[in-house]
mmCIF file of C-alpha atoms and ligand atoms in Angstrom:
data_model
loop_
_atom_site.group_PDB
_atom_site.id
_atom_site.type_symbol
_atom_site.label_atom_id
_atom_site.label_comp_id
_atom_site.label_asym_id
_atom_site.label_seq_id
_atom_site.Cartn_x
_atom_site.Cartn_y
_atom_site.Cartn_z
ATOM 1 C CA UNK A 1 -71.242 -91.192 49.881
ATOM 2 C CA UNK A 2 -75.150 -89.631 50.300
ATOM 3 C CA UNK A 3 -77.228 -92.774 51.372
ATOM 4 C CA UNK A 4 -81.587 -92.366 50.292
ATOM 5 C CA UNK A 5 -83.695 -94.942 51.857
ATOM 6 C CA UNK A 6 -86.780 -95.835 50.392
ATOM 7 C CA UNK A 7 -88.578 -98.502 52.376
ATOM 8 C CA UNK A 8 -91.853 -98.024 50.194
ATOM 9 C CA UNK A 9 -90.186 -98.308 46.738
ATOM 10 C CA UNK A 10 -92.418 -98.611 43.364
ATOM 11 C CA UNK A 11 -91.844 -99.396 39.801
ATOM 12 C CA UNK A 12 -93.210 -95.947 38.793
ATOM 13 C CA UNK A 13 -95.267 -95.773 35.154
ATOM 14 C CA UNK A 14 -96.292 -92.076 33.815
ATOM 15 C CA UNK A 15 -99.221 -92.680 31.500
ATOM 16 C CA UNK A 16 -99.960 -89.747 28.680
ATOM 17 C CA UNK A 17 -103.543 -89.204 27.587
ATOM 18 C CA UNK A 18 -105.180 -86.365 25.397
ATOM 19 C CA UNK A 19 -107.321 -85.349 27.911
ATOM 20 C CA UNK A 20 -108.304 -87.085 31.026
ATOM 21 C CA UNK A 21 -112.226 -87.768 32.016
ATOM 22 C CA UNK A 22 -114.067 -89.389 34.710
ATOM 23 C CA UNK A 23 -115.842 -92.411 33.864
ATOM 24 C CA UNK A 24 -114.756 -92.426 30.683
ATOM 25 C CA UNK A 25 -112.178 -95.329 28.752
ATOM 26 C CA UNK A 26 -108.493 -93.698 27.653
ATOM 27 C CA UNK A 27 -106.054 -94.644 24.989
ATOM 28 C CA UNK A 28 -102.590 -93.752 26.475
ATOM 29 C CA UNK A 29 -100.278 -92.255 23.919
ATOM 30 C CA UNK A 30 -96.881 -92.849 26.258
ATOM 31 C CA UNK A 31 -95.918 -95.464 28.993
ATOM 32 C CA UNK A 32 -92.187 -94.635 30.538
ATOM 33 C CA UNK A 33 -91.294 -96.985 33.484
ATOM 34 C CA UNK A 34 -88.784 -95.736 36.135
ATOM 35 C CA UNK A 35 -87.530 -97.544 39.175
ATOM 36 C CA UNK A 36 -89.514 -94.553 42.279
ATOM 37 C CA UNK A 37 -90.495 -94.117 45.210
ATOM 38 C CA UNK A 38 -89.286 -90.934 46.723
ATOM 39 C CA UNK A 39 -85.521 -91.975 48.017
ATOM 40 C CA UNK A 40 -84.791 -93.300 44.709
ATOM 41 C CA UNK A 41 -86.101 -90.116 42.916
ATOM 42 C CA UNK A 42 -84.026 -88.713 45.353
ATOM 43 C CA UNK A 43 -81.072 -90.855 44.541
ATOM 44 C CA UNK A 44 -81.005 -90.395 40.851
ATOM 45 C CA UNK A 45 -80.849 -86.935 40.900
ATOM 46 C CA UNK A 46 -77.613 -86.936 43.316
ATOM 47 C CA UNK A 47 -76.435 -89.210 41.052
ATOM 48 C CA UNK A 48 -76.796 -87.344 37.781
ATOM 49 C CA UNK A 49 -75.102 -84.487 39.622
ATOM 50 C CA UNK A 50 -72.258 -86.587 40.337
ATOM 51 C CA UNK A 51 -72.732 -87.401 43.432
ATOM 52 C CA UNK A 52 -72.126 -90.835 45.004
ATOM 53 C CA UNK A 53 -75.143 -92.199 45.827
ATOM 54 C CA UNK A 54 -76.289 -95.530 47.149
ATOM 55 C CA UNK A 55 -80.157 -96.548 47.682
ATOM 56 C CA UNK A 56 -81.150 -99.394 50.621
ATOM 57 C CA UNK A 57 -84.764 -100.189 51.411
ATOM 58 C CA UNK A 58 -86.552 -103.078 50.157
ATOM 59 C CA UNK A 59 -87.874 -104.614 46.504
ATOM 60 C CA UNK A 60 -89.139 -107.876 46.171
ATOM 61 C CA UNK A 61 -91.327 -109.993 43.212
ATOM 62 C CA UNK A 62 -91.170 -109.219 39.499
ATOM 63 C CA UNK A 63 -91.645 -105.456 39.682
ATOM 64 C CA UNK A 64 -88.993 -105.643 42.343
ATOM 65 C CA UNK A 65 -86.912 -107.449 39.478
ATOM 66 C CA UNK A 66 -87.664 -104.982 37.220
ATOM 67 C CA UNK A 67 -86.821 -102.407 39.042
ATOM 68 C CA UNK A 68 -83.514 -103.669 40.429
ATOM 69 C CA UNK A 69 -83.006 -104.104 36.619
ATOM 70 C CA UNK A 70 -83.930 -100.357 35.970
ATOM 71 C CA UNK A 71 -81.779 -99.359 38.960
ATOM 72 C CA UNK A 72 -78.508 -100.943 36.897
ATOM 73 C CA UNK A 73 -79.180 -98.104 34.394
ATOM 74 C CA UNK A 74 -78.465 -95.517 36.903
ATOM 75 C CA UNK A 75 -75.272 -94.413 38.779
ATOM 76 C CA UNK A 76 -76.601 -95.009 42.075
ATOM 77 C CA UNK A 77 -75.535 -98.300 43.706
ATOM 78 C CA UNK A 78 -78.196 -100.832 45.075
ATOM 79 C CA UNK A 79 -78.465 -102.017 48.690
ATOM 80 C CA UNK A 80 -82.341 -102.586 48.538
ATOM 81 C CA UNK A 81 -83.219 -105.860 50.715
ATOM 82 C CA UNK A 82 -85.106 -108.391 49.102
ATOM 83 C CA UNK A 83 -88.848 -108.684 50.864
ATOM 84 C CA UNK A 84 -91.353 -112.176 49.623
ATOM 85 C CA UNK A 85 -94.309 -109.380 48.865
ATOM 86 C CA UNK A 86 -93.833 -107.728 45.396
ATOM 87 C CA UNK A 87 -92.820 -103.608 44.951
ATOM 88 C CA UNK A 88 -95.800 -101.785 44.581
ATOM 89 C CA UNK A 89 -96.785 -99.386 41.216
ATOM 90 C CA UNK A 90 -97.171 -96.235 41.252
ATOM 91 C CA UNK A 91 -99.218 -94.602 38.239
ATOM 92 C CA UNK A 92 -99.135 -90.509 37.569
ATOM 93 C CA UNK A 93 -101.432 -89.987 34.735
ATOM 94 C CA UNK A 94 -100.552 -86.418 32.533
ATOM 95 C CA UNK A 95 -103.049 -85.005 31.245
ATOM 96 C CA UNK A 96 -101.907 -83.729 28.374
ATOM 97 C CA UNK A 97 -104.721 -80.756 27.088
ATOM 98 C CA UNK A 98 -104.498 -79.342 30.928
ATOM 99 C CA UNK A 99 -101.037 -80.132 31.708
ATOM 100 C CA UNK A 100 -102.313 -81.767 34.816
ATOM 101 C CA UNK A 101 -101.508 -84.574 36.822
ATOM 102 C CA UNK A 102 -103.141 -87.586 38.621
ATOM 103 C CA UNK A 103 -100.829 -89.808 40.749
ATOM 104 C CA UNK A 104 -102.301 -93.306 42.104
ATOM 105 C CA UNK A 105 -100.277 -94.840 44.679
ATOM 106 C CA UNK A 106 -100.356 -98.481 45.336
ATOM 107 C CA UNK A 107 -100.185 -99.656 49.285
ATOM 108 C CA UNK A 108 -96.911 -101.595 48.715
ATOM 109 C CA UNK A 109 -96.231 -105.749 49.871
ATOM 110 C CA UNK A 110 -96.008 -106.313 53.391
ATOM 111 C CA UNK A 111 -93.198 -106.245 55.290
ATOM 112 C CA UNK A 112 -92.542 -109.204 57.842
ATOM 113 C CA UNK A 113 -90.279 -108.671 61.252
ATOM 114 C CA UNK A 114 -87.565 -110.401 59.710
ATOM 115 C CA UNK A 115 -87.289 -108.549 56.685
ATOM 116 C CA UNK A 116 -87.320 -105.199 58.634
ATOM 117 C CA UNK A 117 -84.389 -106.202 61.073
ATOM 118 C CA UNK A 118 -82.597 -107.375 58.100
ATOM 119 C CA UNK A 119 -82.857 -104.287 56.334
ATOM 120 C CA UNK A 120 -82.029 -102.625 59.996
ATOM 121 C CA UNK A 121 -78.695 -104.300 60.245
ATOM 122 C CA UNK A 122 -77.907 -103.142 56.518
ATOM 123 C CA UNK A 123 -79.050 -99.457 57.336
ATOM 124 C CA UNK A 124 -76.473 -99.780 60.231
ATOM 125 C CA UNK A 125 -73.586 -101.020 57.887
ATOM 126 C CA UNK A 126 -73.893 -98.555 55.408
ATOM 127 C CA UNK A 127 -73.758 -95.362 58.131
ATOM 128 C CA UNK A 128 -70.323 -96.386 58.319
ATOM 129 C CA UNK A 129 -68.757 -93.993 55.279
ATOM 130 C CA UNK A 130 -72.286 -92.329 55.051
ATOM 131 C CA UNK A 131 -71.692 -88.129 54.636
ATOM 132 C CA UNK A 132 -75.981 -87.991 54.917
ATOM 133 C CA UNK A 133 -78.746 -90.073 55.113
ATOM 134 C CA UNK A 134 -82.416 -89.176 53.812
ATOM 135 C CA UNK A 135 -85.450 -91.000 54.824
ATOM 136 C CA UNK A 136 -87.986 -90.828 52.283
ATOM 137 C CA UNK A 137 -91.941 -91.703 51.450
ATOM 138 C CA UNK A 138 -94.489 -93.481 52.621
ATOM 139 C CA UNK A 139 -94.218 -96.831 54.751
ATOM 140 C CA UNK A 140 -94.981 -100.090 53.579
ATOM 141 C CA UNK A 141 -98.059 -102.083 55.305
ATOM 142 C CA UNK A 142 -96.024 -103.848 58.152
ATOM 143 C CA UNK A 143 -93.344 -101.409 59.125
ATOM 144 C CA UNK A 144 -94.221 -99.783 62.640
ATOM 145 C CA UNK A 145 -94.980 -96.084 62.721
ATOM 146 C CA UNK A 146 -91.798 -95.489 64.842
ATOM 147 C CA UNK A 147 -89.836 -96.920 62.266
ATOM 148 C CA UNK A 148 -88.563 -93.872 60.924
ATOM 149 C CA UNK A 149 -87.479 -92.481 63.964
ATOM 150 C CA UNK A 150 -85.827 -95.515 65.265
ATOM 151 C CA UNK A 151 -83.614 -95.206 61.892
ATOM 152 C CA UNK A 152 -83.127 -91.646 62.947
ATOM 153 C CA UNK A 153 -81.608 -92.421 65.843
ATOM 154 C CA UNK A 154 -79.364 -94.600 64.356
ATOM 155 C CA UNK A 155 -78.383 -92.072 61.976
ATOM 156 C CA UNK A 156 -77.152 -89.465 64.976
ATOM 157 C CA UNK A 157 -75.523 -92.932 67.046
ATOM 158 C CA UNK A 158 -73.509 -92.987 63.866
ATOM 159 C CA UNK A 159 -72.819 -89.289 63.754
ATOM 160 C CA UNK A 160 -74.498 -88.687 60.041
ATOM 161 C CA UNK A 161 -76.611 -86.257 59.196
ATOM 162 C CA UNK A 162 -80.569 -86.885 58.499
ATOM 163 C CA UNK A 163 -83.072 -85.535 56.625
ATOM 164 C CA UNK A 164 -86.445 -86.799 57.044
ATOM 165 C CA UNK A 165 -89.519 -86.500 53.999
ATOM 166 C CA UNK A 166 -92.538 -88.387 54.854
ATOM 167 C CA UNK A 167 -95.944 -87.308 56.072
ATOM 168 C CA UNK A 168 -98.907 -88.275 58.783
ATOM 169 C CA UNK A 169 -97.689 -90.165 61.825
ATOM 170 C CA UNK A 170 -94.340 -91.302 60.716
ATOM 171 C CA UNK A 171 -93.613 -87.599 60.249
ATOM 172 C CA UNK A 172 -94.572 -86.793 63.720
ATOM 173 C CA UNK A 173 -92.921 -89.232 65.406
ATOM 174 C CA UNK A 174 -89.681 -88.514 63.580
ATOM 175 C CA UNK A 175 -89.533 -85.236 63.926
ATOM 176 C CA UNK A 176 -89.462 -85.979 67.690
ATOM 177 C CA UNK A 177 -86.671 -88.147 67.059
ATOM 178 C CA UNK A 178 -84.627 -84.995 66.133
ATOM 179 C CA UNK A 179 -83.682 -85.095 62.306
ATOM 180 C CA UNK A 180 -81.043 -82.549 61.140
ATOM 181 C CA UNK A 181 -83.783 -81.554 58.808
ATOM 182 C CA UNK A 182 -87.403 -82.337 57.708
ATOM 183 C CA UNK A 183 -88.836 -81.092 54.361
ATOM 184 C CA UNK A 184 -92.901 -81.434 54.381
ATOM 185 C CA UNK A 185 -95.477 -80.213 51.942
ATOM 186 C CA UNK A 186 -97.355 -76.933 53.302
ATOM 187 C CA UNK A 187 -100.209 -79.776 53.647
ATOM 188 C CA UNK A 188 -98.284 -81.980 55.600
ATOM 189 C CA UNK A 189 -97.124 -79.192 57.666
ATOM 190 C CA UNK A 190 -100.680 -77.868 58.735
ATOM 191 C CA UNK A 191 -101.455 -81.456 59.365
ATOM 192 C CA UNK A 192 -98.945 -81.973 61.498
ATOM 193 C CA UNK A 193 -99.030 -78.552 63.063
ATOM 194 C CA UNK A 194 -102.842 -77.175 62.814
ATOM 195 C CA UNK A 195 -101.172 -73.943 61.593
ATOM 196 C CA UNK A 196 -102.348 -73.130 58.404
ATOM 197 C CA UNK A 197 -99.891 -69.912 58.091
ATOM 198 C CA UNK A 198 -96.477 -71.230 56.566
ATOM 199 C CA UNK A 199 -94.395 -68.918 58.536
ATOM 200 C CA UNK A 200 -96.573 -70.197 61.401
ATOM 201 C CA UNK A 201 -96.328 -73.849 60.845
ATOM 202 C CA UNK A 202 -92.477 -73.896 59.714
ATOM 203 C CA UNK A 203 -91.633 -72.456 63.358
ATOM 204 C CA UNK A 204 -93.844 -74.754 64.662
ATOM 205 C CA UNK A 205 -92.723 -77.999 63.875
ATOM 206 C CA UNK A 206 -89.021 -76.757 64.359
ATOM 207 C CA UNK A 207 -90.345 -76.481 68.027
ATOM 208 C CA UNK A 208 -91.366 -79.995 67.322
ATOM 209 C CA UNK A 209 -87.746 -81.355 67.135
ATOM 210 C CA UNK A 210 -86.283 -80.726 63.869
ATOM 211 C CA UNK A 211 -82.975 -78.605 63.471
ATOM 212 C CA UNK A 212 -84.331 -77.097 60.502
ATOM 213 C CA UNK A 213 -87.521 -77.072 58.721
ATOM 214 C CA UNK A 214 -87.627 -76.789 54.824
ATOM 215 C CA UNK A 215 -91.209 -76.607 53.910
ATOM 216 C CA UNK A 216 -92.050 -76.479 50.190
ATOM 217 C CA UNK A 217 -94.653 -74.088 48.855
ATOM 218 C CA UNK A 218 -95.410 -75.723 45.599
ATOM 219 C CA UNK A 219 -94.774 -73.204 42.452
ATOM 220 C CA UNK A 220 -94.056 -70.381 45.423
ATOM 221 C CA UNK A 221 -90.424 -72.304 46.377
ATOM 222 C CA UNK A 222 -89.395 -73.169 49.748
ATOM 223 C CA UNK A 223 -89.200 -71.864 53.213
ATOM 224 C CA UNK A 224 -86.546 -72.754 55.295
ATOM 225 C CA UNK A 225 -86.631 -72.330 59.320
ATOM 226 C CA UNK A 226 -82.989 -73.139 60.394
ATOM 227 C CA UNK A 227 -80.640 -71.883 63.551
ATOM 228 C CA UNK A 228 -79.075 -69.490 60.986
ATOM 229 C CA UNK A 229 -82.282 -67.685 60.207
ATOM 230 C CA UNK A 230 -85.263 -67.890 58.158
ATOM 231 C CA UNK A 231 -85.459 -67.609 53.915
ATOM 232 C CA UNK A 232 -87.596 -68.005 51.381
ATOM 233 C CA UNK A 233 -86.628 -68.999 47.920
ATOM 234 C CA UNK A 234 -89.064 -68.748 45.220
ATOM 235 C CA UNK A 235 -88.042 -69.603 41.023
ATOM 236 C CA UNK A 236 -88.463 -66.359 38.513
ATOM 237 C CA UNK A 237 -91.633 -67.529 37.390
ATOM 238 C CA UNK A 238 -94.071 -70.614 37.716
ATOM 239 C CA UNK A 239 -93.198 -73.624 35.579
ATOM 240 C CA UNK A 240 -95.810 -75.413 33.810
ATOM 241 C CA UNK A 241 -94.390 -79.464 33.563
ATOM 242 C CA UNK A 242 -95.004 -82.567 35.576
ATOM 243 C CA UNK A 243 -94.555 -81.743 39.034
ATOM 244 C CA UNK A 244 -94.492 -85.264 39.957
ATOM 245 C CA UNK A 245 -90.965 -85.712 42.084
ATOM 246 C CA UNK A 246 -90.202 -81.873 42.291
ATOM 247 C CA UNK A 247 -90.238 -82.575 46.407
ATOM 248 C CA UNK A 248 -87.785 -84.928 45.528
ATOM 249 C CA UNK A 249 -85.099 -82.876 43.661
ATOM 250 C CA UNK A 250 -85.731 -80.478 46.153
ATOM 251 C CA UNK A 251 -84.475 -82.840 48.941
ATOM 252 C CA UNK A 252 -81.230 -83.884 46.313
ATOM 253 C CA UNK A 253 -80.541 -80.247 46.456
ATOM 254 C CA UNK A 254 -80.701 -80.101 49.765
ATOM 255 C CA UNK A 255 -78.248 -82.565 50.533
ATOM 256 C CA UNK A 256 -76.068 -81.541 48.167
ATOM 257 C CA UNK A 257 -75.415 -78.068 49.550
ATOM 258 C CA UNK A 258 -75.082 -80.181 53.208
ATOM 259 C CA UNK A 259 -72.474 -82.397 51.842
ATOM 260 C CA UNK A 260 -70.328 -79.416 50.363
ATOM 261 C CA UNK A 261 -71.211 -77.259 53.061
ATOM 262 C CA UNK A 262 -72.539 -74.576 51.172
ATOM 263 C CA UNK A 263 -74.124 -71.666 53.142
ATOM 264 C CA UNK A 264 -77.969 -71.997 53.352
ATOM 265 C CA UNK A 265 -78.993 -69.360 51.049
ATOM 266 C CA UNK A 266 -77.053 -71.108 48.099
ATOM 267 C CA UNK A 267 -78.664 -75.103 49.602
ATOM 268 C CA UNK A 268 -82.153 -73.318 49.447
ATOM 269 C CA UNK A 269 -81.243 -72.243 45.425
ATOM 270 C CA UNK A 270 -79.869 -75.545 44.542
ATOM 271 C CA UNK A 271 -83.137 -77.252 45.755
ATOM 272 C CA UNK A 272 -85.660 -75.043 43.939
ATOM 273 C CA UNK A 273 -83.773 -74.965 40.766
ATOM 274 C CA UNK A 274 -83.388 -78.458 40.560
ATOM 275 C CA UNK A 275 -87.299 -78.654 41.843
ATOM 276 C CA UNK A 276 -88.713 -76.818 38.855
ATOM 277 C CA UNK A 277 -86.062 -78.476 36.342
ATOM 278 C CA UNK A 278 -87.949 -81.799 37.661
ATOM 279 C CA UNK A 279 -91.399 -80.155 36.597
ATOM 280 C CA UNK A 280 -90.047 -79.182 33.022
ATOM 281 C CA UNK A 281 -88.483 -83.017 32.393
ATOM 282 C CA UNK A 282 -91.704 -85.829 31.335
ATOM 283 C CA UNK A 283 -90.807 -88.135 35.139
ATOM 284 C CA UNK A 284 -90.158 -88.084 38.718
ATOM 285 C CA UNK A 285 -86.266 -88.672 39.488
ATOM 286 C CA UNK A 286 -84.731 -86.794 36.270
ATOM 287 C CA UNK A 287 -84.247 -82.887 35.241
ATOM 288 C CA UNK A 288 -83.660 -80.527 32.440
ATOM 289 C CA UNK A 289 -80.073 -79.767 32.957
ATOM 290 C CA UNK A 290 -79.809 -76.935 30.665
ATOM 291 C CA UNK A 291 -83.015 -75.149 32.614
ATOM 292 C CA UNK A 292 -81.659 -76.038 36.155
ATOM 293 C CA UNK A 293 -77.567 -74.435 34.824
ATOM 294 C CA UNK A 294 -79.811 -71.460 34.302
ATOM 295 C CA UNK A 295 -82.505 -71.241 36.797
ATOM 296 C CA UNK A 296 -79.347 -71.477 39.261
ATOM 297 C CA UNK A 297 -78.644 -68.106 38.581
ATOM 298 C CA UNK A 298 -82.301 -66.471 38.279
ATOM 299 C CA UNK A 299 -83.729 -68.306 41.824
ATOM 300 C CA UNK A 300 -84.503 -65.181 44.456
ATOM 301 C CA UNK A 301 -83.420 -65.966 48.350
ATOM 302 C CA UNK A 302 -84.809 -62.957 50.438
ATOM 303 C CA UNK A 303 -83.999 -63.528 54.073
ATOM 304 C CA UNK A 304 -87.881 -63.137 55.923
ATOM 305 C CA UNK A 305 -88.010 -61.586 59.716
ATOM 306 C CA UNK A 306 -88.849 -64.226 62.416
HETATM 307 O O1 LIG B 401 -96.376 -93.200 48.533
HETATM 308 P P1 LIG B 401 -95.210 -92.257 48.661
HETATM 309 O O2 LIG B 401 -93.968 -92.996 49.059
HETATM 310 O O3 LIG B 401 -95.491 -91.099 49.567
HETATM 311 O O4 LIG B 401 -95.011 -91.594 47.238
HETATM 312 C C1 LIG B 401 -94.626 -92.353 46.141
HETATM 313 C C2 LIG B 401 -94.470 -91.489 44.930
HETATM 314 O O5 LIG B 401 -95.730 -91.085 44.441
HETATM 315 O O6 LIG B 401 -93.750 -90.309 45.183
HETATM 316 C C3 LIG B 401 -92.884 -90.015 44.101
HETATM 317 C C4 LIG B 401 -92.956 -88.570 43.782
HETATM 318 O O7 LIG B 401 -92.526 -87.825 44.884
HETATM 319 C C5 LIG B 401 -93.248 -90.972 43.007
HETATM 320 O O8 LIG B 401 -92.186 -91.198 42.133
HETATM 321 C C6 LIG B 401 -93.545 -92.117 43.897
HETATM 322 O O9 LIG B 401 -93.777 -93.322 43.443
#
């Protein structure tokens, strides 16, 4: 079983306009809902691959409810711990003349002490049968900083692998925790790093504490810094789509090829073929299948000198 945690979880809504314009009033022309946050992206890609895949992390209030009820739709099996504040939304607004997107994040409800060492002794429970763990997003108002490294630690006590995607603080302090893997943003990475060079910055933050370092390029593919050597992966050409969740399938890809044990040149072509599938569907947390069957075959690994 892959376990995704998603402690900042959010009743996602994609909003379609014509064209989108400062200051101005929009009619939107589509409204899908989806239960997000970037662990459950994550989990219902694993899960449409046929993977089993169960989400913890918390939902509470009517968007909670409605995204628990979402959540029933999907293969992946619910541990999220109830919390008194409601989920958060999350709005990414395509822009349909450009093809661009706008993504508003709300702060999400605040977590109390009790719900967090509730959800803590849950997170313990489920290591037990747990083949990987991924940490995902941003942290709800309440949780500590450290929190993500605390769970990290948990994770190696338990002997499962973990795979951290988060940004700012959180990220640094996990990464000192020693996560089998982290997969930033090249932003997050500079930020974290002050290396604005990827090859640079991906070293860099491996110094930091991470086993392997999978930073993601945007339309240019992925980098990975690992103890068997460094890659790059890149798609055969740029995908125009939604990228909204692309990060995510990345990290489903990831852990894929870690839970069959695939060598990393063929983890590092799972995660960018799912990635720019996710572009090409209309939401975060699904994929073309038919593209990602073929990109599977067309994604270039060259290994890069350290
Ligand atoms: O605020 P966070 O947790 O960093 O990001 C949340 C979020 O924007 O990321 C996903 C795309 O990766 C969306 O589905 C989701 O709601």
């Amino acid at each position: 079983m892959i376990l995704t945690v998603t402690l900042n979880t959010a009743l996602d809504l994609t909003y379609r306009v014509p064209a989108l314009t400062p200051h101005a009033s929009h009619r939107v022309t589509q409204v899908i809902e989806r239960p997000g946050g970037k662990g459950l992206n994550v989990a219902r890609v694993l899960g449409a691959l046929g993977y089993e895949t169960v989400a913890t992390g918390f939902a509470g209030g009517a968007t909670g409810a409605t995204l628990r009820d979402l959540l029933t739709t999907t293969p992946v099996r619910d541990e999220l711990v109830e919390t008194a504040g409601p989920t958060r939304r999350t709005v990414a607004v395509v822009d349909t003349a450009s093809g661009d997107t706008t993504q508003l994040n709300e702060p999400g409800p605040n977590v109390t002490a009790a719900e967090w060492n509730a959800f803590r002794t849950r997170f313990t429970e489920l290591l037990d049968g747990t083949r990987a763990v991924a940490l995902c997003g941003s942290l709800p108002p309440g949780i500590h900083v450290g929190a993500y490294a605390e769970l990290i630690r948990l994770a190696r006590t338990a002997g499962v692998p973990v795979l951290l995607d988060t940004s700012g603080e959180p990220l640094r302090r996990g990464i000192a925790a020693r996560p089998d893997l982290v997969k930033p943003n090249a932003e997050e990475l500079a930020q974290l790093t002050g290396a604005r060079e990827p090859h640079r910055a991906t070293r860099d933050a491996r110094r930091r504490g991470a086993h392997a370092v999978i930073s993601s390029l945007g339309p240019e593919g992925l980098l990975a810094a690992t103890p068997e050597g460094l890659w790059r992966a890149a798609p055969p050409a740029a995908v125009k789509g939604n990228p909204t969740g692309a990060g995510d399938s990345a990290v489903a890809g990831l852990l894929s090829g870690l839970v069959d044990g695939a060598p990393w040149p063929d983890r590092l072509i799972r995660a960018v073929a799912l990635s720019a599938a996710t572009v090409l569907s209309p939401v975060a947390g699904e994929f073309d299948a038919t593209a990602y069957e073929e990109l599977l075959t067309r994604v270039k690994v060259s290994e890069e000198t350290p």
